[in-house]
Short mmCIF file of C-alpha atoms in Angstrom, two decimals:
data_model
loop_
_atom_site.label_atom_id
_atom_site.label_comp_id
_atom_site.label_asym_id
_atom_site.label_seq_id
_atom_site.Cartn_x
_atom_site.Cartn_y
_atom_site.Cartn_z
CA UNK A 126 0.00 -0.01 0.08
CA UNK A 127 2.77 2.39 0.90
CA UNK A 128 4.36 1.61 -2.50
CA UNK A 129 1.27 2.99 -4.25
CA UNK A 130 1.57 6.25 -2.34
CA UNK A 131 5.16 6.45 -3.38
CA UNK A 132 4.51 5.66 -7.03
CA UNK A 133 1.66 8.23 -7.28
CA UNK A 134 3.66 11.02 -5.62
CA UNK A 135 6.69 10.24 -7.74
CA UNK A 136 4.55 10.41 -10.95
CA UNK A 137 3.03 13.73 -9.92
CA UNK A 138 6.48 15.25 -9.25
CA UNK A 139 7.81 13.96 -12.49
CA UNK A 140 4.86 15.63 -14.32
CA UNK A 141 5.70 18.92 -12.62
CA UNK A 142 9.41 18.60 -13.84
CA UNK A 143 8.17 17.99 -17.36
CA UNK A 144 5.76 20.91 -17.23
CA UNK A 145 8.73 23.13 -16.25
CA UNK A 146 10.58 22.01 -19.48
CA UNK A 147 7.47 22.78 -21.56
CA UNK A 148 7.06 26.21 -19.91
CA UNK A 149 10.63 27.05 -20.79
CA UNK A 150 10.08 26.08 -24.40
CA UNK A 151 7.02 28.26 -24.68
CA UNK A 152 8.67 31.21 -23.00
CA UNK A 153 11.37 31.13 -25.75
CA UNK A 154 8.99 30.92 -28.70
CA UNK A 155 10.14 34.26 -29.96
CA UNK A 156 13.79 33.90 -29.04
CA UNK A 157 15.78 33.60 -32.30
CA UNK A 158 18.02 30.47 -32.50
CA UNK A 159 16.39 28.79 -29.53
CA UNK A 160 16.32 25.07 -29.57
CA UNK A 161 13.52 23.42 -27.48
CA UNK A 162 14.32 20.82 -24.90
CA UNK A 163 12.68 17.40 -24.55
CA UNK A 164 12.38 15.52 -21.30
CA UNK A 165 13.65 11.86 -21.26
CA UNK A 166 12.24 9.55 -18.60
CA UNK A 167 13.41 6.06 -17.36
CA UNK A 168 11.12 3.48 -15.91
CA UNK A 169 12.48 2.51 -12.42
CA UNK A 170 10.86 -0.88 -12.33
CA UNK A 171 12.05 -1.90 -15.82
CA UNK A 172 15.55 -0.51 -14.98
CA UNK A 173 15.92 -3.28 -12.36
CA UNK A 174 14.28 -5.99 -14.35
CA UNK A 175 16.47 -5.47 -17.42
CA UNK A 176 19.58 -6.69 -15.52
CA UNK A 177 20.59 -9.99 -13.98
CA UNK A 178 19.59 -10.98 -10.49
CA UNK A 179 23.12 -10.88 -9.26
CA UNK A 180 23.87 -7.39 -10.71
CA UNK A 181 24.30 -4.46 -8.35
CA UNK A 182 22.56 -1.43 -9.93
CA UNK A 183 22.25 2.12 -8.65
CA UNK A 184 18.52 1.49 -8.07
CA UNK A 185 18.02 -1.80 -6.26
CA UNK A 186 14.24 -1.36 -5.86
CA UNK A 187 11.43 1.00 -6.83
CA UNK A 188 8.48 1.71 -9.07
CA UNK A 189 7.37 4.58 -11.17
CA UNK A 190 9.51 6.85 -13.36
CA UNK A 191 11.97 9.61 -13.05
CA UNK A 192 13.20 12.34 -15.42
CA UNK A 193 16.55 11.12 -16.64
CA UNK A 194 17.69 14.12 -18.58
CA UNK A 195 16.71 16.83 -21.05
CA UNK A 196 18.13 17.11 -24.56
CA UNK A 197 17.90 19.44 -27.55
CA UNK A 198 18.02 18.87 -31.28
CA UNK A 199 20.18 21.28 -33.23
CA UNK A 200 18.74 20.96 -36.69
CA UNK A 201 18.27 24.01 -38.95
CA UNK A 202 15.02 25.84 -38.28
CA UNK A 203 13.01 28.39 -40.21
CA UNK A 204 14.97 31.38 -41.56
CA UNK A 205 13.72 34.94 -41.57
CA UNK A 206 15.30 37.88 -43.48
CA UNK A 207 16.30 41.01 -41.52
CA UNK A 208 17.67 44.44 -42.42
CA UNK A 209 20.84 44.18 -40.27
CA UNK A 210 24.18 43.28 -41.90
CA UNK A 211 25.34 41.81 -38.50
CA UNK A 212 22.67 39.14 -38.53
CA UNK A 213 23.68 35.62 -39.58
CA UNK A 214 21.84 32.27 -39.83
CA UNK A 215 23.54 28.96 -39.92
CA UNK A 216 22.30 26.56 -42.59
CA UNK A 217 24.10 23.59 -41.14
CA UNK A 218 22.79 21.01 -38.66
CA UNK A 219 24.69 20.72 -35.39
CA UNK A 220 26.80 23.75 -36.06
CA UNK A 221 27.41 26.75 -33.73
CA UNK A 222 29.12 30.08 -33.55
CA UNK A 223 32.00 30.19 -31.05
CA UNK A 224 31.89 33.18 -28.63
CA UNK A 225 34.09 34.32 -25.82
CA UNK A 226 33.49 36.31 -22.65
CA UNK A 227 36.12 39.07 -22.63
CA UNK A 228 35.89 39.25 -18.83
CA UNK A 229 36.26 35.58 -17.89
CA UNK A 230 37.64 34.07 -21.07
CA UNK A 231 34.93 31.46 -21.01
CA UNK A 232 34.15 29.87 -24.41
CA UNK A 233 30.46 29.04 -25.25
CA UNK A 234 28.54 28.19 -28.40
CA UNK A 235 25.32 29.50 -29.90
CA UNK A 236 23.20 29.26 -32.99
CA UNK A 237 21.71 32.72 -32.48
CA UNK A 238 23.42 35.02 -35.06
CA UNK A 239 22.01 38.32 -33.86
CA UNK A 240 25.28 40.15 -33.56
CA UNK A 241 26.40 43.77 -33.20
CA UNK A 242 29.49 45.90 -33.82
CA UNK A 243 31.05 46.49 -30.47
CA UNK A 244 33.60 49.17 -30.04
CA UNK A 245 36.85 48.23 -28.23
CA UNK A 246 40.13 50.13 -27.66
CA UNK A 247 41.66 48.91 -30.90
CA UNK A 248 38.56 49.01 -33.12
CA UNK A 249 35.18 47.39 -33.68
CA UNK A 250 34.46 43.68 -33.14
CA UNK A 251 31.62 41.40 -33.85
CA UNK A 252 29.83 40.71 -30.54
CA UNK A 253 26.64 39.16 -29.14
CA UNK A 254 23.89 41.12 -27.46
CA UNK A 255 25.62 40.41 -24.13
CA UNK A 256 28.99 41.83 -25.36
CA UNK A 257 30.70 38.44 -25.97
CA UNK A 258 33.21 38.29 -28.71
CA UNK A 259 32.53 36.23 -31.87
CA UNK A 260 35.53 34.17 -32.84
CA UNK A 261 36.94 33.43 -36.31
CA UNK A 262 38.34 30.18 -37.82
CA UNK A 263 41.51 30.65 -35.68
CA UNK A 264 39.70 31.13 -32.42
CA UNK A 265 40.43 34.82 -32.39
CA UNK A 266 38.01 37.68 -31.90
CA UNK A 267 36.59 38.72 -35.28
CA UNK A 268 37.37 42.38 -36.04
CA UNK A 269 34.87 44.39 -38.05
CA UNK A 270 36.11 47.27 -40.27
CA UNK A 271 33.90 50.33 -40.20
CA UNK A 272 35.45 52.61 -42.84
CA UNK A 273 34.59 56.25 -43.21
CA UNK A 274 33.40 56.49 -46.79
CA UNK A 275 33.76 60.21 -47.08
CA UNK A 276 37.35 60.24 -45.89
CA UNK A 277 38.18 57.41 -48.34
CA UNK A 278 36.71 59.39 -51.36
CA UNK A 279 38.55 62.49 -50.28
CA UNK A 280 41.90 60.61 -50.14
CA UNK A 281 41.31 58.92 -53.52
CA UNK A 282 40.21 62.01 -55.40
CA UNK A 283 38.40 62.03 -58.75
CA UNK A 284 41.49 60.82 -60.77
CA UNK A 285 42.11 57.77 -58.51
CA UNK A 286 42.69 54.50 -60.37
CA UNK A 287 42.88 51.22 -58.44
CA UNK A 288 46.05 49.16 -58.67
CA UNK A 289 46.05 45.87 -60.47
CA UNK A 290 46.11 42.86 -58.09
CA UNK A 291 47.34 39.40 -58.91
CA UNK A 292 44.34 37.03 -58.58
CA UNK A 293 46.45 34.19 -57.14
CA UNK A 294 47.86 36.38 -54.38
CA UNK A 295 44.37 37.75 -53.68
CA UNK A 296 42.94 34.28 -53.34
CA UNK A 297 45.67 33.29 -50.87
CA UNK A 298 45.01 36.43 -48.76
CA UNK A 299 41.29 35.64 -48.79
CA UNK A 300 41.85 32.14 -47.41
CA UNK A 301 44.01 33.42 -44.53
CA UNK A 302 41.77 36.38 -43.79
CA UNK A 303 39.74 36.07 -40.54
CA UNK A 304 36.19 35.11 -41.35
CA UNK A 305 32.94 34.27 -39.55
CA UNK A 306 33.16 30.52 -38.81
CA UNK A 307 31.08 27.85 -37.24
CA UNK A 308 32.05 24.69 -35.25
CA UNK A 309 30.48 21.29 -34.71
CA UNK A 310 30.88 18.42 -32.23
CA UNK A 311 30.87 14.68 -32.63
CA UNK A 312 28.01 14.41 -30.11
CA UNK A 313 26.17 17.80 -29.81
CA UNK A 314 23.61 16.31 -27.35
CA UNK A 315 26.28 16.40 -24.60
CA UNK A 316 26.40 20.24 -24.76
CA UNK A 317 25.22 21.84 -21.54
CA UNK A 318 22.87 24.79 -21.61
CA UNK A 319 24.21 27.81 -19.74
CA UNK A 320 21.40 30.28 -20.54
CA UNK A 321 21.05 33.11 -22.98
CA UNK A 322 20.78 30.62 -25.92
CA UNK A 323 24.36 29.47 -25.28
CA UNK A 324 25.95 26.06 -24.61
CA UNK A 325 29.15 24.91 -23.02
CA UNK A 326 31.20 21.90 -23.98
CA UNK A 327 32.09 19.49 -21.16
CA UNK A 328 35.75 18.69 -20.48
CA UNK A 329 37.38 16.58 -23.16
CA UNK A 330 34.78 17.57 -25.88
CA UNK A 331 36.67 19.39 -28.56
CA UNK A 332 34.98 21.55 -31.24
CA UNK A 333 35.68 20.91 -34.90
CA UNK A 334 35.82 23.71 -37.52
CA UNK A 335 33.30 23.35 -40.29
CA UNK A 336 34.92 23.85 -43.63
CA UNK A 337 32.98 26.02 -46.08
CA UNK A 338 29.89 26.39 -43.94
CA UNK A 339 26.62 27.70 -45.32
CA UNK A 340 25.95 30.92 -43.51
CA UNK A 341 23.23 33.42 -44.70
CA UNK A 342 23.79 37.08 -43.91
CA UNK A 343 20.99 39.54 -42.95
CA UNK A 344 18.95 36.59 -41.77
CA UNK A 345 18.22 34.91 -38.45
CA UNK A 346 17.12 31.42 -37.48
CA UNK A 347 13.75 31.44 -35.75
CA UNK A 348 12.97 29.70 -32.57
CA UNK A 349 12.50 25.89 -32.90
CA UNK A 350 9.55 25.83 -30.47
CA UNK A 351 6.45 24.42 -32.13
CA UNK A 352 3.41 25.87 -30.40
CA UNK A 353 1.00 23.09 -31.39
CA UNK A 354 3.34 20.31 -30.21
CA UNK A 355 4.02 22.04 -26.89
CA UNK A 356 0.31 22.50 -26.21
CA UNK A 357 -0.31 18.85 -26.88
CA UNK A 358 2.36 17.96 -24.36
CA UNK A 359 0.80 20.35 -21.87
CA UNK A 360 -2.54 18.49 -22.19
CA UNK A 361 -0.71 15.09 -21.80
CA UNK A 362 1.14 16.33 -18.76
CA UNK A 363 -1.98 17.69 -17.08
CA UNK A 364 -3.84 14.45 -17.49
CA UNK A 365 -0.97 12.38 -16.29
CA UNK A 366 -0.65 14.60 -13.23
CA UNK A 367 -4.30 14.28 -12.38
CA UNK A 368 -4.08 10.48 -12.78
CA UNK A 369 -1.09 10.37 -10.43
CA UNK A 370 -2.88 12.44 -7.79
CA UNK A 371 -5.96 10.18 -8.21
CA UNK A 372 -3.76 7.24 -7.45
CA UNK A 373 -2.62 8.86 -4.24
CA UNK A 374 -6.21 9.72 -3.28
CA UNK A 375 -7.42 6.25 -3.98
CA UNK A 376 -4.60 4.73 -1.94
CA UNK A 377 -5.46 7.05 0.91
CA UNK A 378 -9.09 5.96 0.81
CA UNK A 379 -8.08 2.25 0.76
CA UNK A 380 -5.83 2.79 3.80
CA UNK A 381 -8.59 4.59 5.69
CA UNK A 382 -11.06 1.75 4.91
CA UNK A 383 -8.52 -0.87 6.19
CA UNK A 384 -7.83 1.15 9.34
CA UNK A 385 -11.57 1.44 10.01
CA UNK A 386 -12.04 -2.27 9.69
CA UNK A 387 -9.20 -2.90 12.05
CA UNK A 388 -10.59 -0.64 14.68
#
């Protein structure tokens, strides 16, 4: 009888945890580049039955379920055009921009390409909305040139003629020139969410540079939250929660009946 109380209470608590994940997805429905999370559950009873009788597992007894973990899919979402030259959308699955906190040096990764031109002591750099530096293919902050067109025209004059440039030398310079780059991982599901649409790689998980990535300028990737799917999950979660509480109530009624018969 006490086991039924435990199973019902555990189920209700698990439903509340799942509802928190759904609420977070819905709260970020307008957050560009956001990837919704999905809750994964494990059956405690089957966990024990799937091993041998002599095996010593981390759960030696129990019924019900528990939320094992949450995970996100990093596929390409819907793209929307913008009027900002500092907006970029990644057209590659499981690829991320690498950004660096100038204060702490912490490296994180994001699919949100809503960047800005941030002014530093030695010029302008491409930064996130939180002031983190966007890194290039060499892991260095990406500097953004902001030329003064009027001064350039005044220096050139009306009789200015551009110098001829060797195409081979120009191509070599273009290859070495710092550029906006994206990185990927062998197992992106291991990335840990640190907030602000950013992820941190655990120790031993090294990023790999994506060669010739498909990046669209003046565009952003929309949030991956699907309102219809999330609302279906809300209904499922509400019903499961009510059933779990009903199980606790029924167990309490049975216990009360048994105690009254004993008395």
